PDB file of C-alpha atoms in Angstrom:
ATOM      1  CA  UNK A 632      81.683 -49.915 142.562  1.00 48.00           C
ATOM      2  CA  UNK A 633      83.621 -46.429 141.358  1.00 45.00           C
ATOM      3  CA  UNK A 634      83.598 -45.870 137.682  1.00 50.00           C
ATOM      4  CA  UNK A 635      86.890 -44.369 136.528  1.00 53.00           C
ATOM      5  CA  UNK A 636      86.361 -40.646 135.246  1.00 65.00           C
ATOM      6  CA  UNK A 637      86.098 -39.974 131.925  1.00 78.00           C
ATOM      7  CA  UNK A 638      89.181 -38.611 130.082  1.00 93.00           C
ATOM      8  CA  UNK A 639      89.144 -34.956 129.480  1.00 94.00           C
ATOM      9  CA  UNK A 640      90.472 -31.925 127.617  1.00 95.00           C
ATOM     10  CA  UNK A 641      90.640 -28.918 128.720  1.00 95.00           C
ATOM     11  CA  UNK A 642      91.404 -26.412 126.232  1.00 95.00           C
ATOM     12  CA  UNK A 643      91.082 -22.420 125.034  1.00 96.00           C
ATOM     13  CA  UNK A 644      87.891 -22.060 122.392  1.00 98.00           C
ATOM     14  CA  UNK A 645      87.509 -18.996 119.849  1.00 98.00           C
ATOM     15  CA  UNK A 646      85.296 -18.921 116.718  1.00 98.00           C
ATOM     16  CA  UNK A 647      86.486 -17.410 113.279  1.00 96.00           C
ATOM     17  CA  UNK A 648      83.514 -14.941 111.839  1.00 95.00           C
ATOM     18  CA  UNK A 649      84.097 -16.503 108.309  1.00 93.00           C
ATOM     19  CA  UNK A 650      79.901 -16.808 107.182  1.00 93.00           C
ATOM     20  CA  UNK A 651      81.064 -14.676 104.419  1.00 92.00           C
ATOM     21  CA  UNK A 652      84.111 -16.059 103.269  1.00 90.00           C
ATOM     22  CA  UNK A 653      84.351 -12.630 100.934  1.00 90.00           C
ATOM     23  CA  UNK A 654      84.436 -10.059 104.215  1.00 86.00           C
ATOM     24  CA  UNK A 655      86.134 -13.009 106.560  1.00 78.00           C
ATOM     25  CA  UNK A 656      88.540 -11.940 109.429  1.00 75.00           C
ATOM     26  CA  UNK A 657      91.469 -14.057 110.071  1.00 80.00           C
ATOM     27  CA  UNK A 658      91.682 -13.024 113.780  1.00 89.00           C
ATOM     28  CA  UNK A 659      89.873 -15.816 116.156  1.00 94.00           C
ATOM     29  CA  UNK A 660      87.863 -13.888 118.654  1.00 95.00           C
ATOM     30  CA  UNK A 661      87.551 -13.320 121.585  1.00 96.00           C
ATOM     31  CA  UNK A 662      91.071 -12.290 122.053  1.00 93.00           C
ATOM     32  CA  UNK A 663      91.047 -13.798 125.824  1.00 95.00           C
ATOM     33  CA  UNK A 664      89.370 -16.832 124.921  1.00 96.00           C
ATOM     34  CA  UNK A 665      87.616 -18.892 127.500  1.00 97.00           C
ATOM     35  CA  UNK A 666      87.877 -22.441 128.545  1.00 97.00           C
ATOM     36  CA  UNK A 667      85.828 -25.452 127.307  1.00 98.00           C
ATOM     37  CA  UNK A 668      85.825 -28.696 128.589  1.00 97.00           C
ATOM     38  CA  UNK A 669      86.041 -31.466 126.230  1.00 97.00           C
ATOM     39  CA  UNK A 670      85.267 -35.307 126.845  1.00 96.00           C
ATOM     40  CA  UNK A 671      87.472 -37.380 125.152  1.00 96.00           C
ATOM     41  CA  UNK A 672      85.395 -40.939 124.711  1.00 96.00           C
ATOM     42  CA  UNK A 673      82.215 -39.211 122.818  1.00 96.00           C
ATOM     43  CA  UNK A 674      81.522 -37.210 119.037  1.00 97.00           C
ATOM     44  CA  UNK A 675      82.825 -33.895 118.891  1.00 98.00           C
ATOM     45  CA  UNK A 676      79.334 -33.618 117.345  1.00 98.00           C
ATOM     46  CA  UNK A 677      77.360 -33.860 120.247  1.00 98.00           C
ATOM     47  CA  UNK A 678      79.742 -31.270 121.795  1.00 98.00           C
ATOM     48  CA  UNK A 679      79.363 -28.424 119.516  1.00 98.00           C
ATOM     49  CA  UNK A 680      76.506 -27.107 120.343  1.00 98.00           C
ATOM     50  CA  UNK A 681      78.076 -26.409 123.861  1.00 98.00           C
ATOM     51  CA  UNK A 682      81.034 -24.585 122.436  1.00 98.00           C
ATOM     52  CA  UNK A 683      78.950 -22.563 120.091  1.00 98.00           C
ATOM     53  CA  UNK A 684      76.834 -21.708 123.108  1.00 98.00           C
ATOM     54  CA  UNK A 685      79.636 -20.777 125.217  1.00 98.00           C
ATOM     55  CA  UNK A 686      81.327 -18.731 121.992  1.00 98.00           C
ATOM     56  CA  UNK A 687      77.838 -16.860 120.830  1.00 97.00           C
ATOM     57  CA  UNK A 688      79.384 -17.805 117.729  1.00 97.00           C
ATOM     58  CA  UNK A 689      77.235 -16.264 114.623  1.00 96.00           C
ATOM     59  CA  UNK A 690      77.597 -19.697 112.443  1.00 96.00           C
ATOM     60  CA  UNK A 691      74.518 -21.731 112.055  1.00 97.00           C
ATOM     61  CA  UNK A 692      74.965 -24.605 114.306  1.00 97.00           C
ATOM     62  CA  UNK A 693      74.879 -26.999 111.201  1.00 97.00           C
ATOM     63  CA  UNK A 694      77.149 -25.033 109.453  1.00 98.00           C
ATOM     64  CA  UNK A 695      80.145 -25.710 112.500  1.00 98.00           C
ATOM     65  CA  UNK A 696      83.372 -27.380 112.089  1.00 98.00           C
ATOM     66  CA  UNK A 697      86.138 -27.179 114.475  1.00 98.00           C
ATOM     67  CA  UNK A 698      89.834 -26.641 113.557  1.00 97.00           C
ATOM     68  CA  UNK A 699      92.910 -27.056 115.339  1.00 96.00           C
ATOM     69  CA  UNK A 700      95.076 -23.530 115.663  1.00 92.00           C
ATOM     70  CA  UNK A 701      98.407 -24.648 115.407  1.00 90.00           C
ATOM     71  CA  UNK A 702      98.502 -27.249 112.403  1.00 90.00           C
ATOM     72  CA  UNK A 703      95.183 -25.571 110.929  1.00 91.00           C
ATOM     73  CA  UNK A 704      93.818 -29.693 110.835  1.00 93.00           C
ATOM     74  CA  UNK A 705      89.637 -29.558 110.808  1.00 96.00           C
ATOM     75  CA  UNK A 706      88.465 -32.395 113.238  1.00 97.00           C
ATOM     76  CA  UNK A 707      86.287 -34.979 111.949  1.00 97.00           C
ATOM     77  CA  UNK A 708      82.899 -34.255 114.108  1.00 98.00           C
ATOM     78  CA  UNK A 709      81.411 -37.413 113.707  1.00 98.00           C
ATOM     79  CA  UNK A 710      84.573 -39.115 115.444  1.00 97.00           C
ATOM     80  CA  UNK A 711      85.791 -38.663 119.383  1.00 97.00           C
ATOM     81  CA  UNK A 712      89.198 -36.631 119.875  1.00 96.00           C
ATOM     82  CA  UNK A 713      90.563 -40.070 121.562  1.00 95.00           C
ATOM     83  CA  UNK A 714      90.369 -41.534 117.772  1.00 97.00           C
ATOM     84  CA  UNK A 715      92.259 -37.835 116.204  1.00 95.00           C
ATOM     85  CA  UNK A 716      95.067 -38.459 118.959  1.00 93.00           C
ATOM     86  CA  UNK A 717      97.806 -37.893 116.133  1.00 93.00           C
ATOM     87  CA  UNK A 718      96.092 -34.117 115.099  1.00 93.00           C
ATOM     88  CA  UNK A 719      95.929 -33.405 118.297  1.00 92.00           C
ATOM     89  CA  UNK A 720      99.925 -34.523 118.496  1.00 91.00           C
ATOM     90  CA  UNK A 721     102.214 -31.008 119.551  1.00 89.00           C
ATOM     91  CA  UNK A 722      98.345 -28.568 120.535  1.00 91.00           C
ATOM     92  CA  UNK A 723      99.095 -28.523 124.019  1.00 83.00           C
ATOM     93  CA  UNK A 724     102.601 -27.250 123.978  1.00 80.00           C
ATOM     94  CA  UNK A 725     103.125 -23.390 124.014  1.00 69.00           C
ATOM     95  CA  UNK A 726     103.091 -21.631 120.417  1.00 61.00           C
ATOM     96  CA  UNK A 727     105.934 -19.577 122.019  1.00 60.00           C
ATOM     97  CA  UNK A 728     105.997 -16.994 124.415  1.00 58.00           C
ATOM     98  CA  UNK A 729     103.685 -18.820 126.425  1.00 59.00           C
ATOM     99  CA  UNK A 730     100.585 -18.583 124.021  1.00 72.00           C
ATOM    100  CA  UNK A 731      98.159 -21.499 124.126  1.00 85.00           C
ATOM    101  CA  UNK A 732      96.639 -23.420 121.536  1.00 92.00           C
ATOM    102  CA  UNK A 733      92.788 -22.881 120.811  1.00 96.00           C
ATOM    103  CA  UNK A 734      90.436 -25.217 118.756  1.00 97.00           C
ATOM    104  CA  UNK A 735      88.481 -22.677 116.699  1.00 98.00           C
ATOM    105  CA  UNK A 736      84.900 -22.946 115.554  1.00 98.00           C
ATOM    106  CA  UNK A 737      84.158 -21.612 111.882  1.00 97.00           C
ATOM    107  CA  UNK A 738      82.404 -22.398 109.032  1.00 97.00           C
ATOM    108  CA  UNK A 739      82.206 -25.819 107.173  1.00 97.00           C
ATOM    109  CA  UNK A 740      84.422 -25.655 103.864  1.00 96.00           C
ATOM    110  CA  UNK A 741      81.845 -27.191 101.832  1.00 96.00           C
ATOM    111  CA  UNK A 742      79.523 -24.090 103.146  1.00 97.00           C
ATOM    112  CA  UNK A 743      81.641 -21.802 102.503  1.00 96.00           C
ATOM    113  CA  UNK A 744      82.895 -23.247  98.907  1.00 97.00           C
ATOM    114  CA  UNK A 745      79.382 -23.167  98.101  1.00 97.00           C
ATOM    115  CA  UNK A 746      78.669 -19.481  99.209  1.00 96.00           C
ATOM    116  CA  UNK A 747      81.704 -18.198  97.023  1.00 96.00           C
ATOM    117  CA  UNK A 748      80.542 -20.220  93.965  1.00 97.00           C
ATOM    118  CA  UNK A 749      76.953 -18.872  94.370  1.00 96.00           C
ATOM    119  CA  UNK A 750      78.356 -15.230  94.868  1.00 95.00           C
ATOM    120  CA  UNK A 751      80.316 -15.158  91.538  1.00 96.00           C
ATOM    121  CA  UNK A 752      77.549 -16.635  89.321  1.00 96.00           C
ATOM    122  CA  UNK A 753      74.797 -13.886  90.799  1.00 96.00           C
ATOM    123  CA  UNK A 754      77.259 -10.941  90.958  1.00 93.00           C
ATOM    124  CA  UNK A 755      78.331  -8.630  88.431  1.00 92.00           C
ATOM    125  CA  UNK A 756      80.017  -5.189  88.100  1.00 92.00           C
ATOM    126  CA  UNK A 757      82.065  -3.988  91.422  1.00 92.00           C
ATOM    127  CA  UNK A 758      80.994  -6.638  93.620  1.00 93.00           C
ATOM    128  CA  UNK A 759      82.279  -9.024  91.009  1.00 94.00           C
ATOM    129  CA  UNK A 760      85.667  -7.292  90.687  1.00 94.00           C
ATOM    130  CA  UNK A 761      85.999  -7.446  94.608  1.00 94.00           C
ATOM    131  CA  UNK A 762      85.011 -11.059  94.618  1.00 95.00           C
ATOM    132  CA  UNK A 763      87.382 -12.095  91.977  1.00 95.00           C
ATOM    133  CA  UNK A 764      90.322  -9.774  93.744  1.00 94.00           C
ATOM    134  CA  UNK A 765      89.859 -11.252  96.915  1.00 94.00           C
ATOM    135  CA  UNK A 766      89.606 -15.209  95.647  1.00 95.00           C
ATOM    136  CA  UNK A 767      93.554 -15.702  95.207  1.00 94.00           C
ATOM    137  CA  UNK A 768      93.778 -14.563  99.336  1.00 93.00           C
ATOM    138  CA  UNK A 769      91.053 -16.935 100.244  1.00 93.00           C
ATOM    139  CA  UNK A 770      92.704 -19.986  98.702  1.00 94.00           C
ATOM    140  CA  UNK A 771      96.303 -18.602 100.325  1.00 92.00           C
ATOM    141  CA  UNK A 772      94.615 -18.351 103.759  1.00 88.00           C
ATOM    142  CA  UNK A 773      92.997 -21.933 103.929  1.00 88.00           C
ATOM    143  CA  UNK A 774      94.569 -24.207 101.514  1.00 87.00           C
ATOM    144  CA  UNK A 775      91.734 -26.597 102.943  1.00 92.00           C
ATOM    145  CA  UNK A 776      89.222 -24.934 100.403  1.00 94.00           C
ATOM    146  CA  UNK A 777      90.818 -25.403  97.342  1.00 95.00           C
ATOM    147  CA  UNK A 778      90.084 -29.405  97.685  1.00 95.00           C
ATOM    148  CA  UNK A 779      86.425 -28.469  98.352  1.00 96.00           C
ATOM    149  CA  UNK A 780      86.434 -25.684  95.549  1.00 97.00           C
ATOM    150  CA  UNK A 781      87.620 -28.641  92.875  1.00 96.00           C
ATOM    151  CA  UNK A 782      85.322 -31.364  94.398  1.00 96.00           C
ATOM    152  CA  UNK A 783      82.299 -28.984  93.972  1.00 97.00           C
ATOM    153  CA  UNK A 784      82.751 -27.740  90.707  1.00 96.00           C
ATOM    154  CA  UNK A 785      84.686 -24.324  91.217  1.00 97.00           C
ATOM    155  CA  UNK A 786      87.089 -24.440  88.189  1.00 97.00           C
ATOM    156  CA  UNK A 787      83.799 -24.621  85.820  1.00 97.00           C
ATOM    157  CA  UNK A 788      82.317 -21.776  87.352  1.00 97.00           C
ATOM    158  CA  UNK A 789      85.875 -19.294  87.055  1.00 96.00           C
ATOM    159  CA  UNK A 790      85.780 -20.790  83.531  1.00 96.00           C
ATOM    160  CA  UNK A 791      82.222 -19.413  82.589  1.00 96.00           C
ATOM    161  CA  UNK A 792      82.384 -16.105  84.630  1.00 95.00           C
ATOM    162  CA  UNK A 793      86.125 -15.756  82.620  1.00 93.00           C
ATOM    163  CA  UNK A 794      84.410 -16.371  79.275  1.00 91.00           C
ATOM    164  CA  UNK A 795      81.917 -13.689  80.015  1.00 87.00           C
ATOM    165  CA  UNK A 796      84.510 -11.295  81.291  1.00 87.00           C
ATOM    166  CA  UNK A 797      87.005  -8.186  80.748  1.00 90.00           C
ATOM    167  CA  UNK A 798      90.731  -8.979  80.766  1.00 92.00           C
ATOM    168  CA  UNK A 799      91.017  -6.986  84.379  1.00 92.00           C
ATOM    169  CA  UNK A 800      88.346  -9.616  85.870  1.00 95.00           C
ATOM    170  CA  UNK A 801      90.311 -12.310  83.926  1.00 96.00           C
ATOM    171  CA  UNK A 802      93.397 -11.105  85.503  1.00 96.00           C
ATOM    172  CA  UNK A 803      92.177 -11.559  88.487  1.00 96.00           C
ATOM    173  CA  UNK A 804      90.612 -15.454  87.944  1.00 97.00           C
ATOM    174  CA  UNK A 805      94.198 -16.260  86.696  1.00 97.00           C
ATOM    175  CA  UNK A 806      95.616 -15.188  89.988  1.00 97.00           C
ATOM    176  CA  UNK A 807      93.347 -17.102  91.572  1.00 97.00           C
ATOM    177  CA  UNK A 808      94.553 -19.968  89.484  1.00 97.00           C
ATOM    178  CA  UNK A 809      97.867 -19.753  89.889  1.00 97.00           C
ATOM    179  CA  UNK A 810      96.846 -19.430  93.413  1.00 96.00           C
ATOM    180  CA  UNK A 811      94.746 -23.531  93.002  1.00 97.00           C
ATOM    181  CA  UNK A 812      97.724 -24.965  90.966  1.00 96.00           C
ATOM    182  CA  UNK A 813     100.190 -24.585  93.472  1.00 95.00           C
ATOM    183  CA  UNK A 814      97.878 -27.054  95.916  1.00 94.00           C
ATOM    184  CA  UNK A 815      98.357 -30.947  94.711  1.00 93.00           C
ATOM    185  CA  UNK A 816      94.472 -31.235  94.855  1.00 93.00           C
ATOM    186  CA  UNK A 817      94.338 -28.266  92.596  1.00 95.00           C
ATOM    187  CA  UNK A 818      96.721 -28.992  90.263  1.00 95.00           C
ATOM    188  CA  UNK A 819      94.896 -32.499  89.677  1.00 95.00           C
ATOM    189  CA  UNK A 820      91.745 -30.865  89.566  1.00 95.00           C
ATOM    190  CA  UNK A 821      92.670 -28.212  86.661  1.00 95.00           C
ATOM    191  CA  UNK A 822      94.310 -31.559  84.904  1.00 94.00           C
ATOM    192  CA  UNK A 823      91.228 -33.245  84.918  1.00 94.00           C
ATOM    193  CA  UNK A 824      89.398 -30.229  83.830  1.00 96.00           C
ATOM    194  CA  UNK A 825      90.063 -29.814  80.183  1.00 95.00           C
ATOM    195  CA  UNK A 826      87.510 -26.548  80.181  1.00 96.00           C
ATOM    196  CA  UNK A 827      90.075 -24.631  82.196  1.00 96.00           C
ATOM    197  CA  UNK A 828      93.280 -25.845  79.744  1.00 95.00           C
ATOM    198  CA  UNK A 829      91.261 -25.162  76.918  1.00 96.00           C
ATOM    199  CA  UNK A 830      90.294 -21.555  78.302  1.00 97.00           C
ATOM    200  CA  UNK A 831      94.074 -21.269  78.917  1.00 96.00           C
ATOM    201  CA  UNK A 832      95.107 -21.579  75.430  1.00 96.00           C
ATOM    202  CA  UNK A 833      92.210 -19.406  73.935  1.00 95.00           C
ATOM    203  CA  UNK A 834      93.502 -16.225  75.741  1.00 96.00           C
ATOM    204  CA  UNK A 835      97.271 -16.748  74.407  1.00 95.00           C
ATOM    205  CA  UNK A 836      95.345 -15.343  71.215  1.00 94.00           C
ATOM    206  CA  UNK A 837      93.980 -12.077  73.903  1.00 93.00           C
ATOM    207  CA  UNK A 838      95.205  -8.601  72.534  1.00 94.00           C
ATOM    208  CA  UNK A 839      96.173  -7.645  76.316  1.00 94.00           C
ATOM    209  CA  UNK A 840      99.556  -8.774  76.793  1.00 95.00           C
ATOM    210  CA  UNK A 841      99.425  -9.467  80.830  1.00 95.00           C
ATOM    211  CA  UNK A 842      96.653 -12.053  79.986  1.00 95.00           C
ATOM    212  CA  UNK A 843      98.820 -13.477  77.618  1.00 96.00           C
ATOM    213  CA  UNK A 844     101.755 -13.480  80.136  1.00 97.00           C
ATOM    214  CA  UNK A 845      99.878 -14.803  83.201  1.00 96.00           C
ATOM    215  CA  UNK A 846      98.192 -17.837  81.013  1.00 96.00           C
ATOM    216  CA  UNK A 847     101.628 -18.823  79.605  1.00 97.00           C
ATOM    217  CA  UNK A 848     102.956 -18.719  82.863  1.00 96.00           C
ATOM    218  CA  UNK A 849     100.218 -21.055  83.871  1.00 96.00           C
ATOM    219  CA  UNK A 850     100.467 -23.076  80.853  1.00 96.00           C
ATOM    220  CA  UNK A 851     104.430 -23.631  81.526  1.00 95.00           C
ATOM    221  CA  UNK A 852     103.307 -24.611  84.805  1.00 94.00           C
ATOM    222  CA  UNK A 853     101.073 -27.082  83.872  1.00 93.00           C
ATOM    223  CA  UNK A 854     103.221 -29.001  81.293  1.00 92.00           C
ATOM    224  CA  UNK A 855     105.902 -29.078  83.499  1.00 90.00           C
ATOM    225  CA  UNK A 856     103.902 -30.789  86.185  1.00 89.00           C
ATOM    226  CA  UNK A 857     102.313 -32.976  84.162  1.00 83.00           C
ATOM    227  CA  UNK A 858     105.809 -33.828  81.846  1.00 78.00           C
ATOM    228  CA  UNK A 859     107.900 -34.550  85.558  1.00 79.00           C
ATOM    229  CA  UNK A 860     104.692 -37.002  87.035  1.00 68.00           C
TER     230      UNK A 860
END
């Protein structure tokens, strides 16, 4: 008796270098990606080890996730893509001028979340400016991470390296801010954290007048959201 074939997808694969999310590169390599076969019917997470095969990707292999390129959506591993039908909804049609769709492999966000906390408690001097400068972009790229960044404790951690800081490196963790209260989940998150509103209102009282601008932007922002829900 013939079995019936198991449903397939066939689709372009590229991996994101991201294992530093402070020197990440938002170009998917390798610019003609190859092909990966897919099975429908079983765990994306006995598949990955395939794709990051195929890919020489550098993540850790327990580190993967895989996200979709044209709605940014990260798959749930431990499911099958026949139960993520509706992510997958509009991948296989042509991004325009006949460009495919690729699911990327890149780091998890709760690996990453974790590497950017750890690298702005231990750092200090330039490689804290640069981390600080570049942590408004981060949340702009993947709006994914600022979720994660709440969940695991992020806000308390810009909250004690602001405390410590000069008004140039506080500058820079209330663009980041700014950058976490435009997100739902970060908005929430800073509402729930009374640290960050307190540490909002103590630097109205800073002798540098953009701190004092930026904060009572934020601080507008926040009452305003919290007055209209």
């Amino acid at each position: 008796m013939a079995t019936a074939a198991a449903a397939t997808l066939v689709c372009r694969v590229q991996f994101l270098d991201d294992t530093d999310p402070f020197n990440s590169t938002n170009f998917p390599e390798p610019t003609r990606p190859p092909l990966y076969t897919f099975r429908e019917d079983i765990p994306l997470v006995t598949q990955l080890a395939g794709v990051h095969r195929l890919l020489k990707a550098p993540q850790k292999l327990d580190d993967c996730a895989l996200q979709l390129s044209h709605n940014g959506t990260y798959l749930d591993l431990e499911s099958t893509l026949a139960e993520q039908k509706d992510e997958l909804e509009g991948f296989q049609e042509d991004s325009g001028r006949g460009k495919k769709h690729s699911i990327i492999l890149r780091t998890q966000l709760s690996v990453r979340v974790h590497a950017c906390i750890e690298k702005l408690y231990n750092s200090t001097g330039r490689e804290l400016r640069r981390a600080l400068f570049s942590l408004k972009q981060i949340f702009q790229d993947d709006k994914d991470l600022v979720h994660e960044f709440v969940v695991a404790e992020g806000l308390t951690c810009l909250i004690k390296v602001g405390a410590e800081a000069d008004q140039n490196y506080q500058n820079y963790i209330l663009r980041a801010l700014g950058q976490i209260m435009l997100y739902v989940d970060g908005m929430n998150g800073v509402i729930n954290h009374n640290e960050t509103i307190q540490w909002l209102y103590t630097l109205i009282g800073s002798k540098f007048r953009l701190v004092v601008k930026t904060a009572l932007k934020l601080l507008l922002v926040f009452v305003e959201y919290t007055e209209s829900n």
